[in-house]
């Protein structure tokens, strides 16, 4: 079993990496059987993007703050923990953001979000699978998240938590003004969503896929990309599915 240890730039993560490498060795990430990411959820997101679609199972150990996507940190029996870990297969969202003079494509593991750029609220038209669902949404923004990302920004925006195997994508408005009572939607994972920015020059909007931002968009297309996948590994007693369910009962 070959393991590559990657660490965030924090002192705690770097020290943990040094100890683990001294104990288990360190393989090149491009050829390792397993990737072990040391840090917090930000480090995990960075590692996921780096190896997205490369068929490298990723196992995180928490050397950060929240660490929702991470396993507990210990230096004992790492190969045994990797061999016994449960796998969760994740698919990203593919964003195509059209601006006045170019189109930008990007992948999102957590969510694709649209946000107003100025003091004025955004005006958006929403289409799902080619059918208009909202002719006008006035808001600070809106997002579409993956099930794995439903506990992140989506939850902070009061969107629903979605189990991994639900085959659903939450669409959640951010500070909706009109229609005031609209709280979002749960879409099938096969849905193709289009956001059209109304009055784009007066009310500019940016689009972000995780941490890739495109400014002054006119139209944004979002869909789940089943052709791209990644494998996350979790300790059996704390699988990602269990964490997502447990999060719904956290008060």
Short mmCIF file of C-alpha atoms in Angstrom, two decimals:
data_model
loop_
_atom_site.label_atom_id
_atom_site.label_comp_id
_atom_site.label_asym_id
_atom_site.label_seq_id
_atom_site.Cartn_x
_atom_site.Cartn_y
_atom_site.Cartn_z
CA UNK A 1 0.00 0.00 0.00
CA UNK A 2 1.47 3.35 -1.07
CA UNK A 3 0.28 6.53 0.63
CA UNK A 4 0.78 10.19 -0.26
CA UNK A 5 0.46 12.65 2.64
CA UNK A 6 -0.64 16.19 1.75
CA UNK A 7 -0.97 18.94 4.33
CA UNK A 8 -2.33 22.44 4.69
CA UNK A 9 0.18 25.20 5.41
CA UNK A 10 -0.74 25.43 9.08
CA UNK A 11 1.81 24.42 11.71
CA UNK A 12 -0.39 21.62 13.08
CA UNK A 13 -0.92 20.08 9.64
CA UNK A 14 2.72 20.32 8.62
CA UNK A 15 3.94 18.76 11.87
CA UNK A 16 1.43 15.92 11.49
CA UNK A 17 2.67 15.27 7.96
CA UNK A 18 6.29 15.08 9.10
CA UNK A 19 5.44 12.49 11.73
CA UNK A 20 3.32 10.39 9.40
CA UNK A 21 5.88 10.46 6.59
CA UNK A 22 8.61 9.37 9.01
CA UNK A 23 6.44 6.45 10.06
CA UNK A 24 4.84 5.30 6.79
CA UNK A 25 6.86 6.87 3.99
CA UNK A 26 5.51 9.15 1.30
CA UNK A 27 4.60 8.16 -2.26
CA UNK A 28 4.18 10.56 -5.19
CA UNK A 29 0.52 11.73 -5.18
CA UNK A 30 0.09 10.95 -8.88
CA UNK A 31 0.82 7.23 -8.38
CA UNK A 32 -0.13 6.58 -4.73
CA UNK A 33 -2.84 4.07 -3.86
CA UNK A 34 -4.26 6.50 -1.31
CA UNK A 35 -4.16 10.26 -0.72
CA UNK A 36 -4.25 11.37 2.92
CA UNK A 37 -5.17 15.04 3.34
CA UNK A 38 -4.22 16.75 6.61
CA UNK A 39 -6.00 19.97 7.58
CA UNK A 40 -9.58 21.19 7.61
CA UNK A 41 -12.44 21.24 5.12
CA UNK A 42 -10.64 23.87 3.03
CA UNK A 43 -7.69 21.54 2.57
CA UNK A 44 -10.06 18.72 1.68
CA UNK A 45 -11.78 20.85 -0.97
CA UNK A 46 -8.41 21.82 -2.44
CA UNK A 47 -7.30 18.17 -2.55
CA UNK A 48 -10.59 17.07 -4.11
CA UNK A 49 -10.19 19.58 -6.92
CA UNK A 50 -6.57 18.62 -7.49
CA UNK A 51 -7.40 14.93 -8.00
CA UNK A 52 -10.90 15.24 -9.42
CA UNK A 53 -11.48 12.49 -11.97
CA UNK A 54 -8.08 10.84 -11.40
CA UNK A 55 -9.38 7.79 -9.50
CA UNK A 56 -7.36 8.50 -6.34
CA UNK A 57 -9.25 7.69 -3.10
CA UNK A 58 -8.90 10.53 -0.60
CA UNK A 59 -8.90 10.07 3.16
CA UNK A 60 -8.87 13.21 5.31
CA UNK A 61 -7.59 13.58 8.86
CA UNK A 62 -8.59 16.66 10.81
CA UNK A 63 -5.81 19.10 11.60
CA UNK A 64 -8.05 22.14 11.11
CA UNK A 65 -11.13 23.61 12.78
CA UNK A 66 -14.51 22.23 11.66
CA UNK A 67 -13.41 19.21 9.66
CA UNK A 68 -16.85 17.96 8.63
CA UNK A 69 -15.31 16.05 5.71
CA UNK A 70 -12.38 14.77 7.78
CA UNK A 71 -11.76 11.72 9.93
CA UNK A 72 -10.30 11.90 13.42
CA UNK A 73 -6.54 12.37 13.51
CA UNK A 74 -4.41 9.57 14.89
CA UNK A 75 -0.99 8.32 13.90
CA UNK A 76 -1.71 4.69 14.74
CA UNK A 77 -2.64 1.99 12.22
CA UNK A 78 -3.11 4.31 9.23
CA UNK A 79 -2.83 1.51 6.59
CA UNK A 80 -5.38 -0.56 8.52
CA UNK A 81 -7.76 2.40 8.74
CA UNK A 82 -7.46 3.01 5.01
CA UNK A 83 -8.15 -0.64 4.22
CA UNK A 84 -11.25 -0.66 6.44
CA UNK A 85 -12.62 2.73 5.36
CA UNK A 86 -16.00 3.08 3.66
CA UNK A 87 -16.06 4.72 0.26
CA UNK A 88 -18.40 7.53 -0.81
CA UNK A 89 -18.58 8.26 -4.54
CA UNK A 90 -19.20 11.94 -5.29
CA UNK A 91 -20.02 13.72 -8.54
CA UNK A 92 -19.41 17.45 -9.06
CA UNK A 93 -21.57 20.13 -10.62
CA UNK A 94 -20.47 21.55 -13.95
CA UNK A 95 -20.93 25.30 -14.34
CA UNK A 96 -20.89 27.18 -17.63
CA UNK A 97 -20.93 30.91 -16.99
CA UNK A 98 -21.51 33.15 -19.99
CA UNK A 99 -20.27 36.72 -19.85
CA UNK A 100 -20.52 39.53 -22.40
CA UNK A 101 -17.43 38.34 -24.29
CA UNK A 102 -16.49 34.85 -23.05
CA UNK A 103 -17.72 31.58 -21.53
CA UNK A 104 -16.06 30.04 -18.49
CA UNK A 105 -16.48 26.36 -17.50
CA UNK A 106 -15.67 25.02 -14.05
CA UNK A 107 -16.49 22.16 -11.67
CA UNK A 108 -17.94 22.51 -8.16
CA UNK A 109 -17.79 19.86 -5.45
CA UNK A 110 -19.86 21.86 -2.95
CA UNK A 111 -22.00 24.35 -4.84
CA UNK A 112 -22.45 26.83 -7.65
CA UNK A 113 -23.62 30.20 -6.37
CA UNK A 114 -24.72 33.45 -7.99
CA UNK A 115 -24.29 36.65 -5.99
CA UNK A 116 -25.05 40.31 -6.57
CA UNK A 117 -21.96 42.49 -7.09
CA UNK A 118 -23.35 45.87 -5.99
CA UNK A 119 -25.80 47.40 -3.53
CA UNK A 120 -28.71 46.55 -5.82
CA UNK A 121 -30.38 43.15 -5.61
CA UNK A 122 -29.96 40.70 -8.45
CA UNK A 123 -32.84 39.87 -10.80
CA UNK A 124 -32.78 36.33 -12.13
CA UNK A 125 -34.92 34.18 -14.40
CA UNK A 126 -34.82 30.45 -13.61
CA UNK A 127 -35.31 27.64 -16.10
CA UNK A 128 -35.16 23.90 -15.31
CA UNK A 129 -34.85 21.45 -18.19
CA UNK A 130 -35.80 24.20 -20.62
CA UNK A 131 -38.99 25.20 -18.80
CA UNK A 132 -39.36 28.54 -17.08
CA UNK A 133 -39.98 28.03 -13.36
CA UNK A 134 -39.54 31.58 -12.06
CA UNK A 135 -39.82 34.52 -14.46
CA UNK A 136 -38.18 36.84 -11.93
CA UNK A 137 -36.41 36.26 -8.61
CA UNK A 138 -35.17 39.37 -6.80
CA UNK A 139 -32.50 38.35 -4.30
CA UNK A 140 -28.96 38.70 -3.03
CA UNK A 141 -28.19 35.45 -4.82
CA UNK A 142 -28.99 31.78 -5.29
CA UNK A 143 -27.09 28.50 -5.19
CA UNK A 144 -27.31 24.90 -6.35
CA UNK A 145 -25.44 22.40 -4.21
CA UNK A 146 -24.40 18.78 -4.38
CA UNK A 147 -25.64 16.43 -1.63
CA UNK A 148 -22.16 16.46 -0.11
CA UNK A 149 -22.17 20.26 -0.20
CA UNK A 150 -25.67 20.59 1.22
CA UNK A 151 -24.23 20.90 4.76
CA UNK A 152 -21.99 23.81 3.75
CA UNK A 153 -23.09 27.18 2.27
CA UNK A 154 -26.46 25.68 1.38
CA UNK A 155 -27.24 24.92 5.02
CA UNK A 156 -26.08 28.38 6.11
CA UNK A 157 -28.56 29.84 3.59
CA UNK A 158 -31.31 27.73 5.25
CA UNK A 159 -31.39 25.14 2.48
CA UNK A 160 -32.22 21.47 3.14
CA UNK A 161 -29.63 18.82 3.96
CA UNK A 162 -29.76 16.06 1.34
CA UNK A 163 -28.60 12.44 1.90
CA UNK A 164 -25.92 11.23 -0.51
CA UNK A 165 -28.11 8.59 -2.14
CA UNK A 166 -31.18 10.84 -2.58
CA UNK A 167 -30.27 11.82 -6.17
CA UNK A 168 -31.41 15.37 -5.45
CA UNK A 169 -29.87 18.81 -5.87
CA UNK A 170 -30.98 21.59 -3.51
CA UNK A 171 -31.60 25.01 -5.07
CA UNK A 172 -31.62 27.66 -2.35
CA UNK A 173 -32.19 31.42 -2.65
CA UNK A 174 -30.06 33.84 -0.64
CA UNK A 175 -32.11 36.63 0.97
CA UNK A 176 -35.00 36.41 -1.50
CA UNK A 177 -37.04 39.64 -1.70
CA UNK A 178 -39.56 38.67 -4.38
CA UNK A 179 -41.23 36.23 -4.33
CA UNK A 180 -40.71 36.68 -0.61
CA UNK A 181 -42.06 33.31 0.47
CA UNK A 182 -40.13 31.19 -2.02
CA UNK A 183 -37.69 28.99 -0.12
CA UNK A 184 -36.11 27.10 -2.99
CA UNK A 185 -36.55 23.68 -4.57
CA UNK A 186 -35.28 20.12 -4.57
CA UNK A 187 -34.40 19.07 -8.10
CA UNK A 188 -33.62 15.64 -9.53
CA UNK A 189 -29.90 15.07 -10.04
CA UNK A 190 -30.54 14.91 -13.80
CA UNK A 191 -31.89 18.47 -13.91
CA UNK A 192 -30.29 21.09 -16.12
CA UNK A 193 -30.63 24.51 -14.54
CA UNK A 194 -30.24 27.84 -16.29
CA UNK A 195 -30.07 31.21 -14.55
CA UNK A 196 -30.55 34.26 -16.77
CA UNK A 197 -29.45 37.58 -15.30
CA UNK A 198 -32.02 40.31 -15.90
CA UNK A 199 -30.89 43.95 -16.12
CA UNK A 200 -27.29 42.68 -16.07
CA UNK A 201 -25.68 46.06 -16.71
CA UNK A 202 -27.60 47.75 -13.90
CA UNK A 203 -27.53 44.76 -11.51
CA UNK A 204 -24.27 42.87 -12.15
CA UNK A 205 -23.96 39.31 -10.86
CA UNK A 206 -21.01 37.01 -10.27
CA UNK A 207 -21.02 33.19 -10.44
CA UNK A 208 -18.82 30.99 -8.29
CA UNK A 209 -18.08 27.26 -8.54
CA UNK A 210 -16.59 26.50 -5.12
CA UNK A 211 -13.73 29.03 -5.22
CA UNK A 212 -13.64 29.84 -8.96
CA UNK A 213 -15.44 33.16 -9.51
CA UNK A 214 -16.61 34.67 -12.78
CA UNK A 215 -17.71 38.31 -12.73
CA UNK A 216 -20.44 40.04 -14.74
CA UNK A 217 -22.21 36.91 -15.96
CA UNK A 218 -25.27 37.03 -18.19
CA UNK A 219 -26.30 33.38 -18.15
CA UNK A 220 -25.21 30.43 -15.99
CA UNK A 221 -25.88 26.76 -16.73
CA UNK A 222 -25.58 24.15 -13.96
CA UNK A 223 -25.85 20.36 -14.08
CA UNK A 224 -24.40 17.36 -12.30
CA UNK A 225 -21.56 15.76 -14.25
CA UNK A 226 -21.80 11.99 -13.86
CA UNK A 227 -18.81 11.56 -16.13
CA UNK A 228 -16.53 12.89 -13.39
CA UNK A 229 -16.26 11.30 -9.96
CA UNK A 230 -14.12 11.08 -6.87
CA UNK A 231 -13.87 8.57 -4.05
CA UNK A 232 -13.85 9.81 -0.46
CA UNK A 233 -12.94 7.47 2.40
CA UNK A 234 -14.40 7.58 5.91
CA UNK A 235 -14.03 5.50 9.06
CA UNK A 236 -16.92 2.98 9.26
CA UNK A 237 -18.35 4.44 12.47
CA UNK A 238 -18.40 7.96 10.99
CA UNK A 239 -19.34 7.57 7.33
CA UNK A 240 -20.30 10.63 5.29
CA UNK A 241 -23.88 9.38 5.00
CA UNK A 242 -24.10 9.06 8.78
CA UNK A 243 -22.68 12.55 9.28
CA UNK A 244 -25.21 14.08 6.89
CA UNK A 245 -28.09 12.36 8.70
CA UNK A 246 -26.72 13.32 12.13
CA UNK A 247 -26.31 16.94 11.06
CA UNK A 248 -30.07 17.20 10.58
CA UNK A 249 -30.57 16.53 14.30
CA UNK A 250 -27.91 18.96 15.49
CA UNK A 251 -29.40 21.77 17.60
#
